[in-house]
Amino acid sequence: KTTPKMRRILGSLIQHIHDFTRENHITVDEWLAGVEFINRIGQISDDKRDEGILVSDVFGLESLVDSLTNQIGGAAGQSTETAIIGPFYRSGSPRYPNGASIIQKDVGGELAWVHGRVTDKQGKPLAGVELEVWHTAPNGLYEQQDPDQPEYNLRGTFTTDENGKYDYICLRPTSYPIPYDGPAGDLLRLMDRHPNRPSHIHWRVTKQGYHSLITQIYDSRDDYVTNDAVFAVKDGLVVEFTDASDEAKKRNVQFELAYDITL
Ligand code: DHB
Ligand code: FE
């Protein structure tokens, strides 16, 4: 649909593409290689693999638009910081009661109990907030990438109780490479860059009447927190998993994460 912004940005895009092409003396062969690259992004993509997002993330673009879209957040009294959604979100994950585990099949790894409270910016607990969480198995694969995992393994939707509380059991996440057997991987190799993301858990937190929060938390023990292949780590999203407390041990987990969210 044509809007004033759409007209403006198309003009700007063409201007920048032309400037880029002139500045770099792009030849016909180089232009054709670029066209083939774009075509390959489409060819390798399907409902389980979004190569467009991967390529854009390797360029740092999703992280940039996240920052431009959500400029506030993080400080005391402000909303929890956002992060990129990434290529592996799926809607419709199973609804679980608080305290349940999102592990449908043993895929190894260390268990963690994650718990906390969702409040508004004034500190008022918010009931009925939906929290969708997802992370990979220790082999680095999300459920839809991995024929050995049942559908929606390591994904779940939880709802805060009347005190704004939620809790669930998951794996302490592990770091892993983004898929690098396609165009995104070619780009990384051309730039001598590694494909690894720090271990993380994704969240999508929604409640009617509030902005929906898309974010990730990063495990501080992971070296890649300072070296994320897709530039998505923010200091305020790096968390400490601790050894299980007595309360956590009742749930037979090794680790625990207390994490409050502000909408
Ligand atoms: C990307 C993001 C992820 O969260 C992930 O697990 C893999 C890749 C990405 O931004 O490309
Ligand atoms: Fe991810």
PDB file of C-alpha atoms and ligand atoms in Angstrom:
ATOM      1  CA  LYS A   1       0.000   0.000   0.000  1.00  0.00           C
ATOM      2  CA  THR A   2       1.347   3.404  -0.947  1.00  0.00           C
ATOM      3  CA  THR A   3       1.812   5.684   2.020  1.00  0.00           C
ATOM      4  CA  PRO A   4       3.901   8.859   2.225  1.00  0.00           C
ATOM      5  CA  LYS A   5       6.518   6.928   4.204  1.00  0.00           C
ATOM      6  CA  MET A   6       6.582   4.139   1.617  1.00  0.00           C
ATOM      7  CA  ARG A   7       7.202   6.643  -1.201  1.00  0.00           C
ATOM      8  CA  ARG A   8       9.931   8.317   0.812  1.00  0.00           C
ATOM      9  CA  ILE A   9      11.775   5.129   1.775  1.00  0.00           C
ATOM     10  CA  LEU A  10      11.622   3.675  -1.726  1.00  0.00           C
ATOM     11  CA  GLY A  11      13.252   6.849  -3.038  1.00  0.00           C
ATOM     12  CA  SER A  12      15.849   6.638  -0.314  1.00  0.00           C
ATOM     13  CA  LEU A  13      16.462   2.942  -0.958  1.00  0.00           C
ATOM     14  CA  ILE A  14      17.072   3.531  -4.656  1.00  0.00           C
ATOM     15  CA  GLN A  15      19.363   6.437  -3.901  1.00  0.00           C
ATOM     16  CA  HIS A  16      21.419   4.344  -1.451  1.00  0.00           C
ATOM     17  CA  ILE A  17      21.572   1.302  -3.735  1.00  0.00           C
ATOM     18  CA  HIS A  18      22.794   3.469  -6.600  1.00  0.00           C
ATOM     19  CA  ASP A  19      25.353   5.224  -4.393  1.00  0.00           C
ATOM     20  CA  PHE A  20      26.556   1.840  -3.097  1.00  0.00           C
ATOM     21  CA  THR A  21      26.813   0.453  -6.636  1.00  0.00           C
ATOM     22  CA  ARG A  22      28.739   3.487  -7.926  1.00  0.00           C
ATOM     23  CA  GLU A  23      31.017   3.712  -4.894  1.00  0.00           C
ATOM     24  CA  ASN A  24      32.016   0.072  -5.257  1.00  0.00           C
ATOM     25  CA  HIS A  25      32.129  -0.059  -9.065  1.00  0.00           C
ATOM     26  CA  ILE A  26      29.857  -3.102  -9.068  1.00  0.00           C
ATOM     27  CA  THR A  27      30.245  -5.029 -12.333  1.00  0.00           C
ATOM     28  CA  VAL A  28      27.577  -6.988 -14.198  1.00  0.00           C
ATOM     29  CA  ASP A  29      28.998 -10.274 -12.864  1.00  0.00           C
ATOM     30  CA  GLU A  30      28.977  -8.986  -9.302  1.00  0.00           C
ATOM     31  CA  TRP A  31      25.425  -7.720  -9.656  1.00  0.00           C
ATOM     32  CA  LEU A  32      24.364 -11.124 -10.997  1.00  0.00           C
ATOM     33  CA  ALA A  33      26.048 -12.867  -8.049  1.00  0.00           C
ATOM     34  CA  GLY A  34      23.980 -10.633  -5.770  1.00  0.00           C
ATOM     35  CA  VAL A  35      20.772 -11.518  -7.585  1.00  0.00           C
ATOM     36  CA  GLU A  36      21.596 -15.225  -7.315  1.00  0.00           C
ATOM     37  CA  PHE A  37      22.301 -14.781  -3.615  1.00  0.00           C
ATOM     38  CA  ILE A  38      18.865 -13.246  -3.075  1.00  0.00           C
ATOM     39  CA  ASN A  39      17.231 -16.022  -5.109  1.00  0.00           C
ATOM     40  CA  ARG A  40      18.962 -18.676  -2.990  1.00  0.00           C
ATOM     41  CA  ILE A  41      17.525 -17.102   0.157  1.00  0.00           C
ATOM     42  CA  GLY A  42      14.057 -17.757  -1.240  1.00  0.00           C
ATOM     43  CA  GLN A  43      14.858 -21.236  -2.485  1.00  0.00           C
ATOM     44  CA  ILE A  44      16.172 -22.533   0.850  1.00  0.00           C
ATOM     45  CA  SER A  45      13.365 -20.980   2.919  1.00  0.00           C
ATOM     46  CA  ASP A  46      10.267 -22.895   3.949  1.00  0.00           C
ATOM     47  CA  ASP A  47       7.958 -22.976   6.958  1.00  0.00           C
ATOM     48  CA  LYS A  48      10.801 -24.374   9.084  1.00  0.00           C
ATOM     49  CA  ARG A  49      13.577 -22.159   7.889  1.00  0.00           C
ATOM     50  CA  ASP A  50      13.469 -18.424   7.428  1.00  0.00           C
ATOM     51  CA  GLU A  51      16.691 -17.640   5.606  1.00  0.00           C
ATOM     52  CA  GLY A  52      15.587 -14.054   5.009  1.00  0.00           C
ATOM     53  CA  ILE A  53      15.640 -13.403   8.746  1.00  0.00           C
ATOM     54  CA  LEU A  54      18.957 -15.243   9.118  1.00  0.00           C
ATOM     55  CA  VAL A  55      20.660 -13.150   6.438  1.00  0.00           C
ATOM     56  CA  SER A  56      19.210  -9.961   7.779  1.00  0.00           C
ATOM     57  CA  ASP A  57      20.413 -10.902  11.273  1.00  0.00           C
ATOM     58  CA  VAL A  58      23.950 -11.629  10.098  1.00  0.00           C
ATOM     59  CA  PHE A  59      23.940  -8.048   8.769  1.00  0.00           C
ATOM     60  CA  GLY A  60      22.778  -6.855  12.198  1.00  0.00           C
ATOM     61  CA  LEU A  61      19.570  -5.525  10.681  1.00  0.00           C
ATOM     62  CA  GLU A  62      16.973  -7.155  12.922  1.00  0.00           C
ATOM     63  CA  SER A  63      18.868  -5.957  15.958  1.00  0.00           C
ATOM     64  CA  LEU A  64      18.983  -2.449  14.493  1.00  0.00           C
ATOM     65  CA  VAL A  65      15.260  -2.292  13.754  1.00  0.00           C
ATOM     66  CA  ASP A  66      14.549  -3.681  17.222  1.00  0.00           C
ATOM     67  CA  SER A  67      16.556  -0.817  18.738  1.00  0.00           C
ATOM     68  CA  LEU A  68      14.894   1.767  16.506  1.00  0.00           C
ATOM     69  CA  THR A  69      11.411   0.423  17.231  1.00  0.00           C
ATOM     70  CA  ASN A  70      11.833   0.053  20.991  1.00  0.00           C
ATOM     71  CA  GLN A  71      14.003   2.864  22.220  1.00  0.00           C
ATOM     72  CA  ILE A  72      12.952   2.791  25.832  1.00  0.00           C
ATOM     73  CA  GLY A  73      13.431   0.064  28.375  1.00  0.00           C
ATOM     74  CA  GLY A  74      15.814  -1.468  30.811  1.00  0.00           C
ATOM     75  CA  ALA A  75      16.185   1.224  33.455  1.00  0.00           C
ATOM     76  CA  ALA A  76      14.444   1.065  36.834  1.00  0.00           C
ATOM     77  CA  GLY A  77      10.747   1.782  36.470  1.00  0.00           C
ATOM     78  CA  GLN A  78      10.879   1.151  32.753  1.00  0.00           C
ATOM     79  CA  SER A  79       9.748  -1.766  30.661  1.00  0.00           C
ATOM     80  CA  THR A  80      11.973  -4.805  30.289  1.00  0.00           C
ATOM     81  CA  GLU A  81      14.268  -4.425  27.311  1.00  0.00           C
ATOM     82  CA  THR A  82      13.292  -5.974  24.006  1.00  0.00           C
ATOM     83  CA  ALA A  83      15.329  -8.214  21.730  1.00  0.00           C
ATOM     84  CA  ILE A  84      14.938  -9.688  18.265  1.00  0.00           C
ATOM     85  CA  ILE A  85      12.343 -12.428  17.743  1.00  0.00           C
ATOM     86  CA  GLY A  86      14.692 -14.423  15.499  1.00  0.00           C
ATOM     87  CA  PRO A  87      13.704 -16.967  12.848  1.00  0.00           C
ATOM     88  CA  PHE A  88      12.330 -19.732  15.079  1.00  0.00           C
ATOM     89  CA  TYR A  89       9.224 -18.379  16.795  1.00  0.00           C
ATOM     90  CA  ARG A  90       6.088 -20.499  16.451  1.00  0.00           C
ATOM     91  CA  SER A  91       2.680 -19.461  17.680  1.00  0.00           C
ATOM     92  CA  GLY A  92       0.306 -21.913  19.322  1.00  0.00           C
ATOM     93  CA  SER A  93       2.725 -23.558  21.746  1.00  0.00           C
ATOM     94  CA  PRO A  94       1.083 -25.821  24.370  1.00  0.00           C
ATOM     95  CA  ARG A  95      -0.530 -24.070  27.321  1.00  0.00           C
ATOM     96  CA  TYR A  96       0.869 -25.318  30.608  1.00  0.00           C
ATOM     97  CA  PRO A  97      -0.073 -24.583  34.223  1.00  0.00           C
ATOM     98  CA  ASN A  98       2.547 -22.755  36.244  1.00  0.00           C
ATOM     99  CA  GLY A  99       5.238 -25.073  37.526  1.00  0.00           C
ATOM    100  CA  ALA A 100       5.062 -27.391  34.513  1.00  0.00           C
ATOM    101  CA  SER A 101       7.999 -28.439  32.384  1.00  0.00           C
ATOM    102  CA  ILE A 102       8.309 -27.608  28.702  1.00  0.00           C
ATOM    103  CA  ILE A 103      10.465 -30.705  28.188  1.00  0.00           C
ATOM    104  CA  GLN A 104       8.300 -33.299  26.424  1.00  0.00           C
ATOM    105  CA  LYS A 105      11.184 -35.643  25.633  1.00  0.00           C
ATOM    106  CA  ASP A 106      14.519 -36.107  27.356  1.00  0.00           C
ATOM    107  CA  VAL A 107      17.107 -34.498  25.116  1.00  0.00           C
ATOM    108  CA  GLY A 108      19.830 -34.214  27.767  1.00  0.00           C
ATOM    109  CA  GLY A 109      20.990 -30.977  29.331  1.00  0.00           C
ATOM    110  CA  GLU A 110      20.677 -29.403  32.762  1.00  0.00           C
ATOM    111  CA  LEU A 111      17.304 -28.611  34.300  1.00  0.00           C
ATOM    112  CA  ALA A 112      16.401 -25.143  35.490  1.00  0.00           C
ATOM    113  CA  TRP A 113      13.453 -23.698  37.384  1.00  0.00           C
ATOM    114  CA  VAL A 114      12.562 -20.256  36.079  1.00  0.00           C
ATOM    115  CA  HIS A 115      10.237 -18.091  38.137  1.00  0.00           C
ATOM    116  CA  GLY A 116       9.272 -14.499  38.656  1.00  0.00           C
ATOM    117  CA  ARG A 117       6.628 -11.838  38.568  1.00  0.00           C
ATOM    118  CA  VAL A 118       5.249  -9.618  35.841  1.00  0.00           C
ATOM    119  CA  THR A 119       4.378  -6.060  36.878  1.00  0.00           C
ATOM    120  CA  ASP A 120       3.524  -2.805  35.215  1.00  0.00           C
ATOM    121  CA  LYS A 121       5.888   0.171  35.373  1.00  0.00           C
ATOM    122  CA  GLN A 122       4.376   1.236  38.693  1.00  0.00           C
ATOM    123  CA  GLY A 123       5.173  -2.169  40.174  1.00  0.00           C
ATOM    124  CA  LYS A 124       1.579  -3.411  40.185  1.00  0.00           C
ATOM    125  CA  PRO A 125       1.434  -7.199  39.632  1.00  0.00           C
ATOM    126  CA  LEU A 126      -0.254  -8.139  36.370  1.00  0.00           C
ATOM    127  CA  ALA A 127      -2.488 -11.213  36.338  1.00  0.00           C
ATOM    128  CA  GLY A 128      -3.406 -13.092  33.173  1.00  0.00           C
ATOM    129  CA  VAL A 129      -0.248 -12.189  31.291  1.00  0.00           C
ATOM    130  CA  GLU A 130       0.648 -14.775  28.662  1.00  0.00           C
ATOM    131  CA  LEU A 131       4.297 -15.821  28.500  1.00  0.00           C
ATOM    132  CA  GLU A 132       5.436 -17.820  25.511  1.00  0.00           C
ATOM    133  CA  VAL A 133       8.918 -19.277  25.926  1.00  0.00           C
ATOM    134  CA  TRP A 134      11.114 -21.255  23.561  1.00  0.00           C
ATOM    135  CA  HIS A 135      14.686 -22.487  23.430  1.00  0.00           C
ATOM    136  CA  THR A 136      16.803 -25.126  21.705  1.00  0.00           C
ATOM    137  CA  ALA A 137      17.786 -28.617  22.743  1.00  0.00           C
ATOM    138  CA  PRO A 138      21.449 -29.116  23.723  1.00  0.00           C
ATOM    139  CA  ASN A 139      22.117 -30.201  20.124  1.00  0.00           C
ATOM    140  CA  GLY A 140      21.429 -26.600  19.128  1.00  0.00           C
ATOM    141  CA  LEU A 141      18.181 -27.313  17.326  1.00  0.00           C
ATOM    142  CA  TYR A 142      14.737 -25.907  17.833  1.00  0.00           C
ATOM    143  CA  GLU A 143      12.008 -28.530  17.720  1.00  0.00           C
ATOM    144  CA  GLN A 144      10.913 -27.752  14.144  1.00  0.00           C
ATOM    145  CA  GLN A 145      14.480 -28.182  12.893  1.00  0.00           C
ATOM    146  CA  ASP A 146      14.931 -31.548  14.575  1.00  0.00           C
ATOM    147  CA  PRO A 147      13.169 -34.770  13.496  1.00  0.00           C
ATOM    148  CA  ASP A 148      14.110 -36.342  16.865  1.00  0.00           C
ATOM    149  CA  GLN A 149      12.039 -33.911  18.917  1.00  0.00           C
ATOM    150  CA  PRO A 150       8.265 -34.032  19.310  1.00  0.00           C
ATOM    151  CA  GLU A 151       6.339 -31.057  18.010  1.00  0.00           C
ATOM    152  CA  TYR A 152       6.500 -28.041  20.341  1.00  0.00           C
ATOM    153  CA  ASN A 153       9.158 -29.649  22.542  1.00  0.00           C
ATOM    154  CA  LEU A 154      10.895 -26.947  24.610  1.00  0.00           C
ATOM    155  CA  ARG A 155       8.124 -24.441  23.925  1.00  0.00           C
ATOM    156  CA  GLY A 156       5.278 -23.466  26.150  1.00  0.00           C
ATOM    157  CA  THR A 157       2.725 -20.804  27.029  1.00  0.00           C
ATOM    158  CA  PHE A 158       2.214 -19.880  30.700  1.00  0.00           C
ATOM    159  CA  THR A 159      -0.179 -17.425  32.339  1.00  0.00           C
ATOM    160  CA  THR A 160       0.579 -15.276  35.383  1.00  0.00           C
ATOM    161  CA  ASP A 161      -1.556 -15.887  38.476  1.00  0.00           C
ATOM    162  CA  GLU A 162      -3.415 -13.248  40.517  1.00  0.00           C
ATOM    163  CA  ASN A 163      -0.094 -12.113  42.043  1.00  0.00           C
ATOM    164  CA  GLY A 164       1.534 -11.716  38.645  1.00  0.00           C
ATOM    165  CA  LYS A 165       3.632 -14.829  39.228  1.00  0.00           C
ATOM    166  CA  TYR A 166       4.727 -17.443  36.752  1.00  0.00           C
ATOM    167  CA  ASP A 167       7.096 -20.379  36.939  1.00  0.00           C
ATOM    168  CA  TYR A 168       8.204 -23.222  34.730  1.00  0.00           C
ATOM    169  CA  ILE A 169      10.866 -25.859  34.240  1.00  0.00           C
ATOM    170  CA  CYS A 170      13.110 -25.883  31.196  1.00  0.00           C
ATOM    171  CA  LEU A 171      16.712 -26.608  30.302  1.00  0.00           C
ATOM    172  CA  ARG A 172      19.534 -24.289  31.153  1.00  0.00           C
ATOM    173  CA  PRO A 173      20.125 -23.197  27.572  1.00  0.00           C
ATOM    174  CA  THR A 174      23.251 -23.940  25.571  1.00  0.00           C
ATOM    175  CA  SER A 175      25.033 -21.900  22.935  1.00  0.00           C
ATOM    176  CA  TYR A 176      24.815 -23.076  19.359  1.00  0.00           C
ATOM    177  CA  PRO A 177      25.414 -21.963  15.789  1.00  0.00           C
ATOM    178  CA  ILE A 178      22.732 -20.421  13.632  1.00  0.00           C
ATOM    179  CA  PRO A 179      22.158 -22.553  10.504  1.00  0.00           C
ATOM    180  CA  TYR A 180      25.225 -21.876   8.360  1.00  0.00           C
ATOM    181  CA  ASP A 181      24.712 -24.293   5.457  1.00  0.00           C
ATOM    182  CA  GLY A 182      23.020 -21.656   3.310  1.00  0.00           C
ATOM    183  CA  PRO A 183      23.377 -18.029   2.214  1.00  0.00           C
ATOM    184  CA  ALA A 184      23.682 -16.726   5.807  1.00  0.00           C
ATOM    185  CA  GLY A 185      26.564 -19.147   6.388  1.00  0.00           C
ATOM    186  CA  ASP A 186      28.216 -18.086   3.131  1.00  0.00           C
ATOM    187  CA  LEU A 187      28.109 -14.485   4.298  1.00  0.00           C
ATOM    188  CA  LEU A 188      29.664 -15.399   7.648  1.00  0.00           C
ATOM    189  CA  ARG A 189      32.477 -17.280   5.904  1.00  0.00           C
ATOM    190  CA  LEU A 190      33.100 -14.401   3.505  1.00  0.00           C
ATOM    191  CA  MET A 191      33.578 -12.149   6.541  1.00  0.00           C
ATOM    192  CA  ASP A 192      35.569 -14.708   8.585  1.00  0.00           C
ATOM    193  CA  ARG A 193      32.881 -14.621  11.236  1.00  0.00           C
ATOM    194  CA  HIS A 194      31.634 -17.419  13.507  1.00  0.00           C
ATOM    195  CA  PRO A 195      27.950 -18.482  13.519  1.00  0.00           C
ATOM    196  CA  ASN A 196      27.442 -18.822  17.289  1.00  0.00           C
ATOM    197  CA  ARG A 197      24.764 -17.303  19.434  1.00  0.00           C
ATOM    198  CA  PRO A 198      25.095 -17.191  23.216  1.00  0.00           C
ATOM    199  CA  SER A 199      22.732 -19.536  25.071  1.00  0.00           C
ATOM    200  CA  HIS A 200      19.376 -17.879  25.435  1.00  0.00           C
ATOM    201  CA  ILE A 201      15.676 -18.318  26.162  1.00  0.00           C
ATOM    202  CA  HIS A 202      13.146 -16.446  24.042  1.00  0.00           C
ATOM    203  CA  TRP A 203      10.056 -14.792  25.501  1.00  0.00           C
ATOM    204  CA  ARG A 204       6.969 -13.251  24.053  1.00  0.00           C
ATOM    205  CA  VAL A 205       4.955 -11.615  26.805  1.00  0.00           C
ATOM    206  CA  THR A 206       1.470 -10.345  26.022  1.00  0.00           C
ATOM    207  CA  LYS A 207      -1.476  -8.851  27.833  1.00  0.00           C
ATOM    208  CA  GLN A 208      -4.431  -6.977  26.398  1.00  0.00           C
ATOM    209  CA  GLY A 209      -3.941  -3.245  26.804  1.00  0.00           C
ATOM    210  CA  TYR A 210      -0.147  -3.488  27.125  1.00  0.00           C
ATOM    211  CA  HIS A 211       2.574  -3.501  24.519  1.00  0.00           C
ATOM    212  CA  SER A 212       3.692  -7.025  23.745  1.00  0.00           C
ATOM    213  CA  LEU A 213       7.235  -7.665  24.795  1.00  0.00           C
ATOM    214  CA  ILE A 214       9.505  -9.760  22.622  1.00  0.00           C
ATOM    215  CA  THR A 215      12.810 -10.484  24.248  1.00  0.00           C
ATOM    216  CA  GLN A 216      15.502 -13.020  25.118  1.00  0.00           C
ATOM    217  CA  ILE A 217      17.550 -13.647  28.227  1.00  0.00           C
ATOM    218  CA  TYR A 218      21.190 -14.631  27.988  1.00  0.00           C
ATOM    219  CA  ASP A 219      23.127 -16.861  30.368  1.00  0.00           C
ATOM    220  CA  SER A 220      26.060 -14.888  31.791  1.00  0.00           C
ATOM    221  CA  ARG A 221      28.303 -17.978  31.878  1.00  0.00           C
ATOM    222  CA  ASP A 222      28.365 -18.127  28.095  1.00  0.00           C
ATOM    223  CA  ASP A 223      31.391 -16.514  26.426  1.00  0.00           C
ATOM    224  CA  TYR A 224      29.354 -15.620  23.369  1.00  0.00           C
ATOM    225  CA  VAL A 225      27.355 -13.035  25.325  1.00  0.00           C
ATOM    226  CA  THR A 226      30.021 -10.567  24.238  1.00  0.00           C
ATOM    227  CA  ASN A 227      30.280 -11.999  20.743  1.00  0.00           C
ATOM    228  CA  ASP A 228      26.826 -12.824  19.363  1.00  0.00           C
ATOM    229  CA  ALA A 229      26.738 -13.696  15.653  1.00  0.00           C
ATOM    230  CA  VAL A 230      23.547 -11.651  15.267  1.00  0.00           C
ATOM    231  CA  PHE A 231      24.333  -8.736  17.634  1.00  0.00           C
ATOM    232  CA  ALA A 232      21.228  -9.171  19.778  1.00  0.00           C
ATOM    233  CA  VAL A 233      22.607  -9.143  23.342  1.00  0.00           C
ATOM    234  CA  LYS A 234      21.811  -6.184  25.593  1.00  0.00           C
ATOM    235  CA  ASP A 235      23.484  -5.865  28.983  1.00  0.00           C
ATOM    236  CA  GLY A 236      20.153  -5.723  30.810  1.00  0.00           C
ATOM    237  CA  LEU A 237      19.146  -9.106  29.370  1.00  0.00           C
ATOM    238  CA  VAL A 238      22.158 -11.031  30.677  1.00  0.00           C
ATOM    239  CA  VAL A 239      21.065 -13.106  33.690  1.00  0.00           C
ATOM    240  CA  GLU A 240      22.644 -15.329  36.332  1.00  0.00           C
ATOM    241  CA  PHE A 241      21.383 -18.856  36.703  1.00  0.00           C
ATOM    242  CA  THR A 242      22.134 -19.922  40.282  1.00  0.00           C
ATOM    243  CA  ASP A 243      22.517 -23.323  41.911  1.00  0.00           C
ATOM    244  CA  ALA A 244      19.145 -24.687  42.913  1.00  0.00           C
ATOM    245  CA  SER A 245      17.776 -23.390  46.232  1.00  0.00           C
ATOM    246  CA  ASP A 246      15.901 -25.758  48.580  1.00  0.00           C
ATOM    247  CA  GLU A 247      12.673 -24.617  46.949  1.00  0.00           C
ATOM    248  CA  ALA A 248      14.107 -25.435  43.511  1.00  0.00           C
ATOM    249  CA  LYS A 249      15.537 -28.785  44.653  1.00  0.00           C
ATOM    250  CA  LYS A 250      11.996 -29.969  45.432  1.00  0.00           C
ATOM    251  CA  ARG A 251      11.519 -29.794  41.666  1.00  0.00           C
ATOM    252  CA  ASN A 252      14.594 -31.936  40.982  1.00  0.00           C
ATOM    253  CA  VAL A 253      16.439 -29.246  39.062  1.00  0.00           C
ATOM    254  CA  GLN A 254      20.095 -28.229  39.218  1.00  0.00           C
ATOM    255  CA  PHE A 255      19.654 -24.553  38.463  1.00  0.00           C
ATOM    256  CA  GLU A 256      17.318 -21.715  39.096  1.00  0.00           C
ATOM    257  CA  LEU A 257      16.629 -18.366  37.539  1.00  0.00           C
ATOM    258  CA  ALA A 258      14.637 -15.617  39.240  1.00  0.00           C
ATOM    259  CA  TYR A 259      13.458 -13.230  36.569  1.00  0.00           C
ATOM    260  CA  ASP A 260      10.921 -10.434  36.916  1.00  0.00           C
ATOM    261  CA  ILE A 261       9.427  -8.698  33.920  1.00  0.00           C
ATOM    262  CA  THR A 262       8.066  -5.170  33.608  1.00  0.00           C
ATOM    263  CA  LEU A 263       5.561  -4.420  30.850  1.00  0.00           C
TER     264      LEU A 263
HETATM  265  C1  DHB B   1      18.834 -16.183  15.159  1.00  0.00           C
HETATM  266  C2  DHB B   1      18.194 -15.900  16.325  1.00  0.00           C
HETATM  267  C3  DHB B   1      17.966 -16.895  17.223  1.00  0.00           C
HETATM  268  O1  DHB B   1      17.351 -16.683  18.380  1.00  0.00           O
HETATM  269  C4  DHB B   1      18.380 -18.162  16.963  1.00  0.00           C
HETATM  270  O2  DHB B   1      18.115 -19.072  17.889  1.00  0.00           O
HETATM  271  C5  DHB B   1      19.033 -18.441  15.790  1.00  0.00           C
HETATM  272  C6  DHB B   1      19.255 -17.449  14.876  1.00  0.00           C
HETATM  273  C7  DHB B   1      19.033 -15.103  14.228  1.00  0.00           C
HETATM  274  O3  DHB B   1      18.836 -13.969  14.647  1.00  0.00           O
HETATM  275  O4  DHB B   1      19.359 -15.332  13.073  1.00  0.00           O
HETATM  276 FE    FE B   2      17.050 -18.423  19.415  1.00  0.00          FE
END
